[in-house]
Tab-separated table of N, CA and C and ligand atoms in Angstrom:
chain	number	residue	atom	x	y	z
A	115	MET	N	68.453	58.397	149.171
A	115	MET	CA	68.207	58.179	147.797
A	115	MET	C	69.126	57.888	147.005
A	116	ILE	N	68.540	56.782	146.019
A	116	ILE	CA	69.642	56.155	144.907
A	116	ILE	C	69.693	57.205	143.699
A	117	GLN	N	71.050	57.508	143.150
A	117	GLN	CA	71.098	58.420	142.238
A	117	GLN	C	71.242	57.532	141.260
A	118	SER	N	70.315	58.041	140.182
A	118	SER	CA	70.431	57.270	138.854
A	118	SER	C	71.771	57.316	138.257
A	119	ARG	N	72.295	55.998	137.679
A	119	ARG	CA	73.421	56.079	136.977
A	119	ARG	C	73.171	56.535	135.551
A	120	PHE	N	72.077	56.435	135.203
A	120	PHE	CA	71.929	56.905	133.925
A	120	PHE	C	71.786	58.346	133.752
A	121	VAL	N	72.292	59.104	132.481
A	121	VAL	CA	72.029	60.425	132.582
A	121	VAL	C	71.300	60.635	131.360
A	122	PRO	N	69.688	61.072	131.653
A	122	PRO	CA	69.061	61.374	130.362
A	122	PRO	C	69.610	62.702	129.534
A	123	TYR	N	69.060	62.364	128.273
A	123	TYR	CA	69.330	63.493	127.269
A	123	TYR	C	68.146	64.688	127.471
A	124	SER	N	69.030	65.554	128.022
A	124	SER	CA	67.738	66.762	128.494
A	124	SER	C	68.913	68.143	128.240
A	125	VAL	N	68.233	68.702	127.380
A	125	VAL	CA	68.928	70.189	127.020
A	125	VAL	C	67.877	71.258	127.552
A	126	GLU	N	68.617	72.327	128.179
A	126	GLU	CA	67.437	73.341	128.277
A	126	GLU	C	68.077	74.254	127.032
A	127	MET	N	67.158	74.373	126.130
A	127	MET	CA	67.476	75.208	124.913
A	127	MET	C	67.204	76.443	125.037
A	128	SER	N	67.695	77.624	124.564
A	128	SER	CA	67.458	79.180	124.630
A	128	SER	C	66.327	79.129	123.636
A	129	SER	N	65.568	80.116	123.851
A	129	SER	CA	64.440	80.335	123.108
A	129	SER	C	64.914	80.626	121.432
A	130	THR	N	66.039	81.086	121.621
A	130	THR	CA	66.672	81.592	120.157
A	130	THR	C	66.896	80.224	119.357
A	131	ASP	N	67.474	79.209	120.230
A	131	ASP	CA	67.611	77.804	119.577
A	131	ASP	C	66.351	77.115	119.034
A	132	VAL	N	65.469	77.443	119.979
A	132	VAL	CA	64.055	76.694	119.794
A	132	VAL	C	63.323	77.413	118.542
A	133	GLU	N	63.665	78.527	118.472
A	133	GLU	CA	63.038	79.451	117.420
A	133	GLU	C	63.693	78.763	116.051
A	134	ALA	N	65.049	78.947	116.058
A	134	ALA	CA	65.899	78.543	115.009
A	134	ALA	C	65.513	77.025	114.451
A	135	GLN	N	64.990	75.806	115.313
A	135	GLN	CA	64.653	74.657	115.081
A	135	GLN	C	63.224	74.895	114.291
A	136	LEU	N	62.518	75.775	114.748
A	136	LEU	CA	61.153	75.859	114.017
A	136	LEU	C	61.306	76.499	112.643
A	137	ARG	N	62.298	77.316	112.203
A	137	ARG	CA	62.536	78.105	111.377
A	137	ARG	C	62.994	77.027	110.425
A	138	SER	N	63.937	76.275	111.285
A	138	SER	CA	64.638	75.271	109.775
A	138	SER	C	63.834	74.464	108.915
A	139	VAL	N	62.320	74.061	109.819
A	139	VAL	CA	61.757	73.501	109.268
A	139	VAL	C	60.708	73.906	108.428
A	140	SER	N	60.597	75.377	108.593
A	140	SER	CA	59.696	76.077	107.961
A	140	SER	C	58.235	76.206	108.759
A	141	LEU	N	58.394	75.944	110.014
A	141	LEU	CA	57.203	76.075	110.955
A	141	LEU	C	57.122	77.324	111.372
A	142	ARG	N	55.731	77.922	111.386
A	142	ARG	CA	55.592	79.311	111.765
A	142	ARG	C	55.913	79.559	112.981
A	143	VAL	N	56.693	80.566	113.773
A	143	VAL	CA	56.992	80.569	115.137
A	143	VAL	C	56.110	81.209	116.139
A	144	THR	N	55.102	80.063	116.879
A	144	THR	CA	54.300	80.598	117.787
A	144	THR	C	54.680	80.682	119.209
A	145	ARG	N	53.885	81.020	120.018
A	145	ARG	CA	54.225	81.058	121.622
A	145	ARG	C	54.135	79.225	121.938
A	146	PRO	N	52.846	79.059	121.833
A	146	PRO	CA	52.697	77.384	122.097
A	146	PRO	C	53.719	76.497	121.509
A	147	ARG	N	54.077	76.559	119.914
A	147	ARG	CA	54.973	75.840	119.443
A	147	ARG	C	56.556	76.079	120.330
A	148	LEU	N	56.774	77.064	120.591
A	148	LEU	CA	58.219	77.297	121.395
A	148	LEU	C	58.026	76.836	122.767
A	149	ALA	N	56.785	76.850	123.331
A	149	ALA	CA	56.739	76.322	124.398
A	149	ALA	C	56.541	74.826	124.788
A	150	VAL	N	56.120	74.294	123.555
A	150	VAL	CA	56.134	72.941	123.515
A	150	VAL	C	57.601	72.137	123.147
A	151	LEU	N	58.262	72.795	122.212
A	151	LEU	CA	59.404	72.140	121.906
A	151	LEU	C	60.456	72.410	123.296
A	152	ALA	N	60.107	73.683	123.519
A	152	ALA	CA	61.224	73.758	124.734
A	152	ALA	C	61.175	72.885	125.742
A	153	ALA	N	59.680	72.152	126.036
A	153	ALA	CA	59.451	71.588	127.051
A	153	ALA	C	59.867	69.977	126.842
A	154	VAL	N	60.081	69.884	125.844
A	154	VAL	CA	60.257	68.480	125.049
A	154	VAL	C	61.690	68.364	125.254
A	155	HIS	N	62.437	69.361	124.889
A	155	HIS	CA	64.055	69.278	125.120
A	155	HIS	C	64.392	68.977	126.385
A	156	LYS	N	63.682	69.968	127.566
A	156	LYS	CA	63.970	69.737	128.706
A	156	LYS	C	63.386	68.507	129.398
A	157	HIS	N	62.385	67.955	129.103
A	157	HIS	CA	61.774	66.845	129.872
A	157	HIS	C	61.791	65.701	128.747
A	158	PRO	N	62.671	64.727	128.626
A	158	PRO	CA	62.693	63.738	127.877
A	158	PRO	C	61.627	62.720	128.230
A	159	HIS	N	60.758	62.242	127.281
A	159	HIS	CA	59.552	61.159	127.484
A	159	HIS	C	58.549	61.784	128.000
A	160	VAL	N	58.473	62.839	128.135
A	160	VAL	CA	57.072	63.645	128.564
A	160	VAL	C	55.854	63.025	127.762
A	161	ASP	N	54.537	62.896	128.453
A	161	ASP	CA	53.541	62.404	128.036
A	161	ASP	C	52.782	63.761	127.721
A	162	THR	N	51.643	63.777	126.961
A	162	THR	CA	51.133	64.971	126.606
A	162	THR	C	50.247	65.392	127.711
A	163	GLU	N	49.876	65.123	128.920
A	163	GLU	CA	49.431	65.588	130.198
A	163	GLU	C	50.771	66.472	130.605
A	164	ALA	N	51.823	66.038	130.744
A	164	ALA	CA	52.778	66.760	131.374
A	164	ALA	C	53.206	67.899	130.450
A	165	VAL	N	53.064	67.751	129.054
A	165	VAL	CA	53.389	68.765	128.183
A	165	VAL	C	52.366	69.893	128.725
A	166	LEU	N	51.296	69.347	128.440
A	166	LEU	CA	49.987	70.470	128.696
A	166	LEU	C	50.418	71.250	130.141
A	167	ASP	N	50.874	70.640	131.253
A	167	ASP	CA	51.139	71.368	132.529
A	167	ASP	C	52.190	72.619	132.237
A	168	LEU	N	53.297	72.179	131.527
A	168	LEU	CA	54.562	72.739	131.296
A	168	LEU	C	54.241	73.940	130.352
A	169	VAL	N	53.475	73.593	129.696
A	169	VAL	CA	53.040	74.699	128.353
A	169	VAL	C	52.128	75.887	129.015
A	170	ARG	N	51.302	75.580	130.019
A	170	ARG	CA	50.312	76.353	130.672
A	170	ARG	C	51.106	77.005	131.682
A	171	ALA	N	52.111	76.490	132.318
A	171	ALA	CA	52.796	77.298	133.265
A	171	ALA	C	53.662	78.392	132.506
A	172	ASP	N	54.024	78.099	131.298
A	172	ASP	CA	55.010	78.768	130.669
A	172	ASP	C	54.274	80.036	129.796
A	173	VAL	N	52.972	79.632	129.293
A	173	VAL	CA	52.431	80.902	128.056
A	173	VAL	C	50.954	81.213	128.578
A	174	GLY	N	50.558	80.274	129.778
A	174	GLY	CA	49.258	80.497	130.320
A	174	GLY	C	48.334	79.634	129.611
A	175	ALA	N	46.948	80.092	129.169
A	175	ALA	CA	45.899	79.387	128.955
A	175	ALA	C	46.187	78.752	127.553
A	176	VAL	N	45.954	77.499	127.501
A	176	VAL	CA	45.959	76.706	125.970
A	176	VAL	C	45.493	75.427	126.296
A	177	SER	N	44.891	75.404	125.106
A	177	SER	CA	43.868	74.034	124.949
A	177	SER	C	44.630	72.702	125.052
A	178	HIS	N	43.952	71.543	125.312
A	178	HIS	CA	44.627	70.412	125.288
A	178	HIS	C	44.660	70.301	123.609
A	179	GLN	N	43.700	70.401	123.055
A	179	GLN	CA	43.754	70.461	121.484
A	179	GLN	C	44.923	71.178	120.705
A	180	ALA	N	45.321	72.109	121.533
A	180	ALA	CA	46.227	72.822	120.628
A	180	ALA	C	47.327	72.230	121.052
A	181	VAL	N	47.811	71.909	122.220
A	181	VAL	CA	49.255	71.233	122.575
A	181	VAL	C	49.291	69.676	121.620
A	182	TYR	N	48.314	69.045	121.599
A	182	TYR	CA	48.165	67.907	120.849
A	182	TYR	C	48.631	68.146	119.540
A	183	ASP	N	48.004	69.365	118.965
A	183	ASP	CA	48.306	69.506	117.579
A	183	ASP	C	49.635	69.912	117.109
A	184	VAL	N	50.092	70.839	118.325
A	184	VAL	CA	51.525	71.234	118.045
A	184	VAL	C	52.481	69.980	118.174
A	185	LEU	N	52.250	69.057	119.057
A	185	LEU	CA	52.866	67.808	119.308
A	185	LEU	C	53.150	67.070	117.890
A	186	ARG	N	51.882	67.011	117.524
A	186	ARG	CA	51.771	66.166	116.304
A	186	ARG	C	52.428	66.805	114.967
A	187	ALA	N	52.368	68.130	114.890
A	187	ALA	CA	52.997	68.925	113.943
A	187	ALA	C	54.637	68.746	113.964
A	188	LEU	N	55.108	68.919	115.116
A	188	LEU	CA	56.454	68.617	115.574
A	188	LEU	C	57.040	67.608	115.318
A	189	THR	N	56.111	66.416	115.265
A	189	THR	CA	56.383	65.005	115.108
A	189	THR	C	56.605	64.771	113.545
A	190	ASN	N	55.586	65.443	112.894
A	190	ASN	CA	55.515	65.131	111.305
A	190	ASN	C	56.872	65.681	110.917
A	191	VAL	N	57.164	66.945	111.372
A	191	VAL	CA	58.556	67.445	110.773
A	191	VAL	C	59.594	66.898	111.061
A	192	GLY	N	59.497	66.176	112.280
A	192	GLY	CA	61.004	65.423	112.445
A	192	GLY	C	61.955	66.107	113.798
A	193	LEU	N	61.144	67.231	114.505
A	193	LEU	CA	61.795	67.854	115.574
A	193	LEU	C	61.669	67.093	116.640
A	194	VAL	N	60.693	66.365	116.855
A	194	VAL	CA	60.279	65.323	118.058
A	194	VAL	C	59.775	64.010	117.731
A	195	ARG	N	60.331	63.168	118.618
A	195	ARG	CA	60.029	61.758	118.002
A	195	ARG	C	58.986	61.279	119.317
A	196	ARG	N	58.000	60.415	118.604
A	196	ARG	CA	56.904	59.805	119.496
A	196	ARG	C	57.296	58.695	119.698
A	197	ILE	N	57.049	58.100	121.164
A	197	ILE	CA	57.491	56.515	121.390
A	197	ILE	C	56.274	56.335	122.361
A	198	GLN	N	55.797	54.907	122.138
A	198	GLN	CA	54.641	54.421	122.874
A	198	GLN	C	55.053	53.224	123.282
A	199	PRO	N	55.582	52.740	124.302
A	199	PRO	CA	55.743	51.546	124.880
A	199	PRO	C	54.474	50.455	125.113
A	200	ALA	N	54.343	49.650	124.954
A	200	ALA	CA	53.225	49.105	125.408
A	200	ALA	C	52.677	48.963	126.546
A	201	GLY	N	51.451	49.421	126.889
A	201	GLY	CA	50.889	49.753	127.740
A	201	GLY	C	51.156	51.247	128.566
A	202	ALA	N	51.912	51.941	127.758
A	202	ALA	CA	52.117	53.121	128.408
A	202	ALA	C	51.179	54.153	127.415
A	203	THR	N	51.298	55.460	127.959
A	203	THR	CA	50.837	57.005	126.845
A	203	THR	C	51.988	57.007	126.208
A	204	ALA	N	51.405	58.017	124.845
A	204	ALA	CA	52.652	58.230	124.012
A	204	ALA	C	53.426	59.548	124.775
A	205	ARG	N	54.834	58.848	124.447
A	205	ARG	CA	55.793	59.779	124.912
A	205	ARG	C	56.377	60.932	124.088
A	206	TYR	N	56.967	61.855	124.058
A	206	TYR	CA	57.820	62.471	123.320
A	206	TYR	C	59.145	63.044	123.723
A	207	GLU	N	59.822	62.917	122.778
A	207	GLU	CA	61.513	63.294	122.879
A	207	GLU	C	61.975	64.114	121.683
A	208	ALA	N	62.971	64.981	122.503
A	208	ALA	CA	63.473	65.477	121.317
A	208	ALA	C	65.021	65.404	120.645
A	209	ARG	N	65.282	64.220	121.390
A	209	ARG	CA	66.309	63.550	120.591
A	209	ARG	C	66.334	62.700	119.418
A	210	VAL	N	66.341	63.118	118.026
A	210	VAL	CA	65.763	62.772	117.121
A	210	VAL	C	66.971	62.373	116.418
A	211	GLY	N	66.882	61.492	115.318
A	211	GLY	CA	67.642	61.389	114.137
A	211	GLY	C	68.671	60.250	114.525
A	212	ASP	N	68.938	59.774	115.897
A	212	ASP	CA	69.690	58.580	116.004
A	212	ASP	C	68.727	57.481	115.935
A	213	ASN	N	69.450	56.466	116.219
A	213	ASN	CA	68.444	55.052	115.971
A	213	ASN	C	68.617	54.440	117.522
A	214	HIS	N	68.420	55.459	118.488
A	214	HIS	CA	68.391	54.840	120.120
A	214	HIS	C	67.064	54.441	120.652
A	215	HIS	N	67.455	53.494	121.568
A	215	HIS	CA	66.393	52.631	122.109
A	215	HIS	C	65.777	53.092	123.602
A	216	HIS	N	65.220	52.188	124.108
A	216	HIS	CA	64.585	52.762	125.188
A	216	HIS	C	64.482	51.365	126.333
A	217	LEU	N	65.166	51.518	127.309
A	217	LEU	CA	65.036	50.496	128.777
A	217	LEU	C	63.593	51.144	129.538
A	218	VAL	N	62.639	50.107	129.595
A	218	VAL	CA	61.739	50.243	130.264
A	218	VAL	C	61.417	49.602	131.468
A	219	CYS	N	61.137	50.230	132.707
A	219	CYS	CA	60.787	49.462	133.743
A	219	CYS	C	59.279	48.972	133.920
A	220	ARG	N	59.458	47.668	134.082
A	220	ARG	CA	58.121	47.182	134.213
A	220	ARG	C	57.263	47.594	135.593
A	221	SER	N	57.968	47.634	136.522
A	221	SER	CA	57.598	48.090	137.806
A	221	SER	C	57.014	49.374	138.031
A	222	CYS	N	57.815	50.605	137.455
A	222	CYS	CA	57.225	51.989	137.750
A	222	CYS	C	57.216	52.548	136.442
A	223	GLY	N	57.654	52.069	135.253
A	223	GLY	CA	57.308	52.784	134.341
A	223	GLY	C	58.492	53.704	133.865
A	224	ALA	N	59.531	53.763	134.303
A	224	ALA	CA	60.652	54.813	134.097
A	224	ALA	C	60.919	54.238	132.650
A	225	ILE	N	61.273	55.295	132.010
A	225	ILE	CA	61.950	54.980	130.415
A	225	ILE	C	63.224	55.459	130.393
A	226	THR	N	64.351	54.954	129.960
A	226	THR	CA	65.419	55.435	129.615
A	226	THR	C	66.039	55.332	128.393
A	227	ASP	N	67.096	56.365	127.831
A	227	ASP	CA	67.513	56.022	126.640
A	227	ASP	C	68.541	55.227	126.671
A	228	VAL	N	68.854	54.383	125.422
A	228	VAL	CA	70.093	53.480	125.749
A	228	VAL	C	70.535	53.477	124.019
A	229	ASP	N	71.804	53.846	123.775
A	229	ASP	CA	72.413	54.158	122.363
A	229	ASP	C	72.200	52.698	121.799
A	230	CYS	N	71.980	52.642	120.500
A	230	CYS	CA	71.866	51.370	119.510
A	230	CYS	C	73.382	50.812	119.518
A	231	ALA	N	73.367	49.664	119.900
A	231	ALA	CA	74.759	49.012	119.934
A	231	ALA	C	75.205	48.738	118.430
A	232	VAL	N	74.405	48.937	117.524
A	232	VAL	CA	74.838	48.571	116.105
A	232	VAL	C	74.874	50.436	115.653
A	233	ASP	N	74.282	51.151	115.973
A	233	ASP	CA	74.224	52.652	115.609
A	233	ASP	C	73.548	52.829	114.251
A	234	ARG	N	72.828	52.007	113.712
A	234	ARG	CA	71.983	52.342	112.551
A	234	ARG	C	70.807	51.334	112.266
A	235	ALA	N	69.750	51.747	111.799
A	235	ALA	CA	68.674	51.071	111.865
A	235	ALA	C	68.755	50.342	110.291
A	236	PRO	N	68.316	48.979	110.309
A	236	PRO	CA	67.487	48.275	111.235
A	236	PRO	C	68.704	47.450	111.907
A	237	CYS	N	68.631	47.386	113.334
A	237	CYS	CA	69.568	46.785	113.729
A	237	CYS	C	69.607	45.288	114.297
A	238	LEU	N	68.694	44.499	113.920
A	238	LEU	CA	68.590	43.206	114.202
A	238	LEU	C	68.416	42.613	112.655
A	239	THR	N	68.741	41.616	112.449
A	239	THR	CA	68.766	40.813	111.059
A	239	THR	C	67.434	39.870	111.348
A	240	VAL	N	66.746	40.324	110.026
A	240	VAL	CA	65.410	39.378	110.201
A	240	VAL	C	65.888	37.869	109.586
A	241	SER	N	65.119	36.857	110.100
A	241	SER	CA	65.250	35.802	110.003
A	241	SER	C	64.907	35.516	108.212
A	242	ASP	N	64.071	36.221	107.820
A	242	ASP	CA	63.502	35.897	106.538
A	242	ASP	C	62.725	37.123	106.093
A	243	ASP	N	63.112	38.083	105.159
A	243	ASP	CA	62.599	39.223	105.013
A	243	ASP	C	61.352	39.143	104.099
A	244	GLN	N	61.157	37.979	103.386
A	244	GLN	CA	59.901	38.015	102.842
A	244	GLN	C	59.747	38.652	101.842
A	245	GLY	N	60.664	39.270	101.351
A	245	GLY	CA	60.615	40.378	99.969
A	245	GLY	C	60.391	41.772	100.696
A	246	PHE	N	60.325	42.311	101.831
A	246	PHE	CA	60.151	43.326	102.483
A	246	PHE	C	61.489	44.290	102.241
A	247	VAL	N	61.459	45.240	102.244
A	247	VAL	CA	62.811	46.138	102.340
A	247	VAL	C	62.923	46.529	103.786
A	248	ILE	N	63.484	46.190	104.734
A	248	ILE	CA	63.315	46.451	105.872
A	248	ILE	C	64.125	47.744	106.380
A	249	ASP	N	63.407	48.901	106.851
A	249	ASP	CA	64.444	50.129	107.426
A	249	ASP	C	64.473	50.210	108.981
A	250	GLU	N	63.600	49.556	109.698
A	250	GLU	CA	63.773	49.763	111.035
A	250	GLU	C	63.070	48.501	111.787
A	251	ALA	N	64.256	47.786	112.921
A	251	ALA	CA	63.060	47.225	113.877
A	251	ALA	C	63.141	47.982	115.487
A	252	GLU	N	62.108	47.945	115.696
A	252	GLU	CA	61.624	48.726	116.727
A	252	GLU	C	61.832	47.675	118.425
A	253	VAL	N	62.873	48.348	118.941
A	253	VAL	CA	63.359	47.730	119.812
A	253	VAL	C	63.363	48.450	121.557
A	254	VAL	N	62.595	47.595	122.216
A	254	VAL	CA	62.174	48.070	123.627
A	254	VAL	C	62.951	47.041	124.414
A	255	TYR	N	63.584	47.560	125.656
A	255	TYR	CA	64.212	46.579	126.489
A	255	TYR	C	63.539	46.519	127.813
A	256	TRP	N	62.812	45.223	127.974
A	256	TRP	CA	62.052	45.639	129.161
A	256	TRP	C	62.698	44.930	130.307
A	257	GLY	N	62.444	45.638	131.491
A	257	GLY	CA	63.041	44.939	132.800
A	257	GLY	C	62.684	45.729	133.816
A	258	THR	N	63.782	45.656	134.905
A	258	THR	CA	63.505	46.232	136.103
A	258	THR	C	64.468	47.407	136.442
A	259	CYS	N	64.386	48.569	136.820
A	259	CYS	CA	65.218	49.734	136.693
A	259	CYS	C	65.994	49.516	138.394
A	260	PRO	N	67.055	50.316	138.216
A	260	PRO	CA	68.073	49.851	139.708
A	260	PRO	C	67.319	50.272	140.792
A	261	ASP	N	66.632	51.191	140.794
A	261	ASP	CA	65.510	51.664	142.087
A	261	ASP	C	64.625	50.492	142.321
A	262	CYS	N	64.047	49.914	141.337
A	262	CYS	CA	63.062	48.760	141.860
A	262	CYS	C	63.861	47.722	142.141
A	263	VAL	N	64.930	47.489	141.663
A	263	VAL	CA	65.777	46.084	141.943
A	263	VAL	C	65.913	46.513	143.449
A	264	THR	N	66.366	47.496	143.897
A	264	THR	CA	66.844	47.722	145.364
A	264	THR	C	65.737	47.854	146.083
A	265	ALA	N	64.710	48.102	145.781
A	265	ALA	CA	63.302	48.179	146.659
A	265	ALA	C	63.182	47.218	147.344
A	266	PRO	N	62.865	47.018	149.017
A	266	PRO	CA	62.450	46.093	149.592
A	266	PRO	C	61.226	45.386	149.046
A	267	THR	N	61.405	44.004	149.148
A	267	THR	CA	60.283	43.355	148.355
A	267	THR	C	58.869	43.243	149.216
A	268	ASN	N	59.077	43.373	150.387
A	268	ASN	CA	57.796	43.714	151.385
A	268	ASN	C	56.996	45.171	151.240
A	269	GLN	N	57.648	46.032	150.324
A	269	GLN	CA	57.140	47.133	150.598
A	269	GLN	C	56.273	47.375	149.100
A	270	PRO	N	55.254	48.242	149.128
A	270	PRO	CA	54.848	48.554	148.095
A	270	PRO	C	56.079	48.893	146.815
A	271	VAL	N	55.478	48.604	145.768
A	271	VAL	CA	56.456	49.270	144.514
A	271	VAL	C	56.326	50.799	144.601
A	272	PRO	N	57.356	51.496	144.590
A	272	PRO	CA	57.411	52.868	144.567
A	272	PRO	C	56.543	53.504	143.670
A	273	ASP	N	55.914	54.524	143.496
A	273	ASP	CA	55.425	55.183	142.451
A	273	ASP	C	56.511	55.716	141.422
A	274	ARG	N	55.941	55.933	140.408
A	274	ARG	CA	57.011	56.675	139.344
A	274	ARG	C	58.093	57.722	139.898
A	275	LYS	N	57.425	58.719	140.733
A	275	LYS	CA	58.164	59.815	141.046
A	275	LYS	C	59.207	59.364	141.931
A	276	GLU	N	59.016	58.512	143.035
A	276	GLU	CA	60.181	58.123	143.510
A	276	GLU	C	61.019	57.352	143.160
A	277	CYS	N	60.794	56.730	142.219
A	277	CYS	CA	61.570	55.653	141.287
A	277	CYS	C	62.651	56.481	140.602
A	278	ARG	N	62.438	57.511	140.426
A	278	ARG	CA	63.259	58.323	139.108
A	278	ARG	C	64.685	58.666	139.935
B	522	ZN	ZN1	61.361	51.140	138.299
B	523	ZN	ZN1	64.650	58.243	124.121
B	524	ZN	ZN1	69.744	48.981	117.796
Protein backbone atom coordinates (compact mmCIF):
# COMPACT_ATOMS: atom_id res chain seq x y z
CA MET A 1 0.00 0.00 0.00
CA ILE A 2 1.23 3.44 -0.86
CA GLN A 3 1.61 5.74 2.09
CA SER A 4 0.19 9.14 1.34
CA ARG A 5 2.77 11.86 1.55
CA PHE A 6 0.18 14.33 2.66
CA VAL A 7 -0.37 14.67 6.36
CA PRO A 8 -3.96 15.64 7.04
CA TYR A 9 -4.72 18.18 9.69
CA SER A 10 -6.23 15.94 12.29
CA VAL A 11 -6.29 16.63 15.98
CA GLU A 12 -7.54 14.44 18.73
CA MET A 13 -9.00 17.02 21.09
CA SER A 14 -9.56 16.20 24.72
CA SER A 15 -13.15 16.65 25.84
CA THR A 16 -11.95 19.59 27.97
CA ASP A 17 -10.50 21.31 24.88
CA VAL A 18 -13.67 20.75 22.90
CA GLU A 19 -15.75 22.04 25.79
CA ALA A 20 -13.54 25.14 26.05
CA GLN A 21 -14.06 25.79 22.34
CA LEU A 22 -17.84 25.68 22.76
CA ARG A 23 -17.69 27.99 25.78
CA SER A 24 -15.43 30.43 23.92
CA VAL A 25 -18.26 31.10 21.48
CA SER A 26 -20.97 31.01 24.17
CA LEU A 27 -22.54 27.79 22.91
CA ARG A 28 -24.16 25.68 25.58
CA VAL A 29 -22.17 22.51 26.12
CA THR A 30 -24.23 19.45 25.18
CA ARG A 31 -23.14 15.90 24.50
CA PRO A 32 -24.11 15.98 20.82
CA ARG A 33 -22.20 19.25 20.32
CA LEU A 34 -19.15 17.83 22.08
CA ALA A 35 -19.33 14.65 20.02
CA VAL A 36 -19.81 16.44 16.68
CA LEU A 37 -16.97 18.89 17.27
CA ALA A 38 -14.62 16.14 18.44
CA ALA A 39 -15.50 14.04 15.37
CA VAL A 40 -14.79 16.92 12.98
CA HIS A 41 -11.45 17.60 14.67
CA LYS A 42 -10.46 13.98 14.37
CA HIS A 43 -11.74 13.35 10.84
CA PRO A 44 -11.07 16.32 8.55
CA HIS A 45 -13.46 16.74 5.61
CA VAL A 46 -16.12 14.36 6.93
CA ASP A 47 -19.58 14.51 5.47
CA THR A 48 -22.81 14.63 7.45
CA GLU A 49 -23.44 10.86 7.21
CA ALA A 50 -19.99 10.05 8.58
CA VAL A 51 -20.42 12.54 11.42
CA LEU A 52 -23.75 10.91 12.22
CA ASP A 53 -22.12 7.47 12.46
CA LEU A 54 -19.28 8.80 14.61
CA VAL A 55 -21.62 10.65 16.95
CA ARG A 56 -23.95 7.64 17.29
CA ALA A 57 -20.96 5.47 18.18
CA ASP A 58 -20.03 8.03 20.80
CA VAL A 59 -23.25 9.16 22.44
CA GLY A 60 -25.86 6.68 21.21
CA ALA A 61 -29.16 7.54 19.56
CA VAL A 62 -29.22 10.95 17.92
CA SER A 63 -31.26 12.08 14.95
CA HIS A 64 -29.94 13.10 11.57
CA GLN A 65 -31.63 16.47 12.04
CA ALA A 66 -29.93 17.01 15.41
CA VAL A 67 -26.49 16.37 13.92
CA TYR A 68 -27.29 18.58 10.96
CA ASP A 69 -28.39 21.39 13.31
CA VAL A 70 -25.22 21.08 15.40
CA LEU A 71 -23.03 21.20 12.29
CA ARG A 72 -24.85 24.32 11.14
CA ALA A 73 -24.51 25.98 14.56
CA LEU A 74 -20.79 25.17 14.75
CA THR A 75 -20.30 26.50 11.21
CA ASN A 76 -22.20 29.70 12.02
CA VAL A 77 -19.97 30.49 14.99
CA GLY A 78 -16.82 29.69 13.02
CA LEU A 79 -15.63 26.61 14.94
CA VAL A 80 -16.20 24.50 11.84
CA ARG A 81 -15.72 25.26 8.18
CA ARG A 82 -18.02 23.83 5.56
CA ILE A 83 -16.68 23.10 2.11
CA GLN A 84 -18.45 21.64 -0.87
CA PRO A 85 -16.39 20.90 -3.97
CA ALA A 86 -18.57 20.69 -7.09
CA GLY A 87 -20.28 17.32 -7.34
CA ALA A 88 -19.45 16.35 -3.75
CA THR A 89 -21.53 16.33 -0.60
CA ALA A 90 -20.84 19.04 1.99
CA ARG A 91 -17.77 18.34 4.11
CA TYR A 92 -16.79 19.76 7.47
CA GLU A 93 -13.42 20.52 9.00
CA ALA A 94 -12.12 22.10 12.19
CA ARG A 95 -9.16 23.78 10.52
CA VAL A 96 -10.60 27.28 10.42
CA GLY A 97 -9.30 30.80 10.34
CA ASP A 98 -6.62 30.27 7.72
CA ASN A 99 -7.08 30.61 4.00
CA HIS A 100 -6.13 27.03 3.16
CA HIS A 101 -7.36 25.43 -0.02
CA HIS A 102 -8.12 21.90 -1.14
CA LEU A 103 -6.75 19.41 -3.61
CA VAL A 104 -9.54 17.18 -4.90
CA CYS A 105 -9.00 13.96 -6.82
CA ARG A 106 -11.31 13.62 -9.82
CA SER A 107 -11.06 9.83 -9.72
CA CYS A 108 -11.67 8.93 -6.09
CA GLY A 109 -12.86 12.17 -4.53
CA ALA A 110 -10.06 12.33 -1.95
CA ILE A 111 -9.73 15.80 -0.43
CA THR A 112 -6.44 17.13 0.92
CA ASP A 113 -5.56 20.42 2.58
CA VAL A 114 -3.00 22.67 0.99
CA ASP A 115 -1.72 25.93 2.45
CA CYS A 116 -2.50 29.13 0.58
CA ALA A 117 0.59 30.20 -1.32
CA VAL A 118 -0.22 33.84 -0.52
CA ASP A 119 -1.41 33.12 3.01
CA ARG A 120 -4.31 35.53 3.05
CA ALA A 121 -7.54 36.10 1.17
CA PRO A 122 -8.19 37.01 -1.55
CA CYS A 123 -5.18 35.27 -2.98
CA LEU A 124 -5.96 35.83 -6.65
CA THR A 125 -5.91 39.19 -8.36
CA VAL A 126 -9.12 39.86 -10.21
CA SER A 127 -8.81 41.22 -13.75
CA ASP A 128 -11.55 43.79 -13.10
CA ASP A 129 -13.23 44.14 -9.71
CA GLN A 130 -16.15 46.12 -11.25
CA GLY A 131 -16.49 48.04 -8.02
CA PHE A 132 -16.79 44.98 -5.79
CA VAL A 133 -14.86 44.88 -2.55
CA ILE A 134 -13.45 41.38 -2.89
CA ASP A 135 -12.59 39.44 0.25
CA GLU A 136 -12.12 35.89 -0.98
CA ALA A 137 -11.23 33.84 -4.03
CA GLU A 138 -12.51 30.29 -3.71
CA VAL A 139 -9.74 28.04 -4.92
CA VAL A 140 -10.06 24.29 -5.51
CA TYR A 141 -7.26 22.41 -7.22
CA TRP A 142 -8.68 19.52 -9.25
CA GLY A 143 -6.51 16.66 -10.41
CA THR A 144 -5.50 13.07 -9.76
CA CYS A 145 -4.17 11.95 -6.39
CA PRO A 146 -0.88 10.00 -6.12
CA ASP A 147 -2.69 6.70 -5.50
CA CYS A 148 -4.90 7.11 -8.57
CA VAL A 149 -1.96 8.22 -10.73
CA THR A 150 -0.14 4.98 -9.93
CA ALA A 151 -3.20 2.74 -10.20
CA PRO A 152 -2.93 0.36 -13.20
CA THR A 153 -5.05 1.77 -16.01
CA ASN A 154 -6.69 -1.55 -16.87
CA GLN A 155 -8.03 -1.89 -13.32
CA PRO A 156 -11.21 -0.29 -12.12
CA VAL A 157 -10.59 2.98 -10.35
CA PRO A 158 -10.13 2.19 -6.66
CA ASP A 159 -12.96 3.28 -4.44
CA ARG A 160 -12.41 6.02 -1.98
CA LYS A 161 -11.34 3.91 0.98
CA GLU A 162 -8.61 2.14 -0.96
CA CYS A 163 -7.39 5.40 -2.29
CA ARG A 164 -6.76 7.04 1.05
ZN1 LIG B 1 -7.60 9.47 -6.09
ZN1 LIG C 1 -9.39 21.58 4.67
ZN1 LIG D 1 -4.65 31.01 -1.74
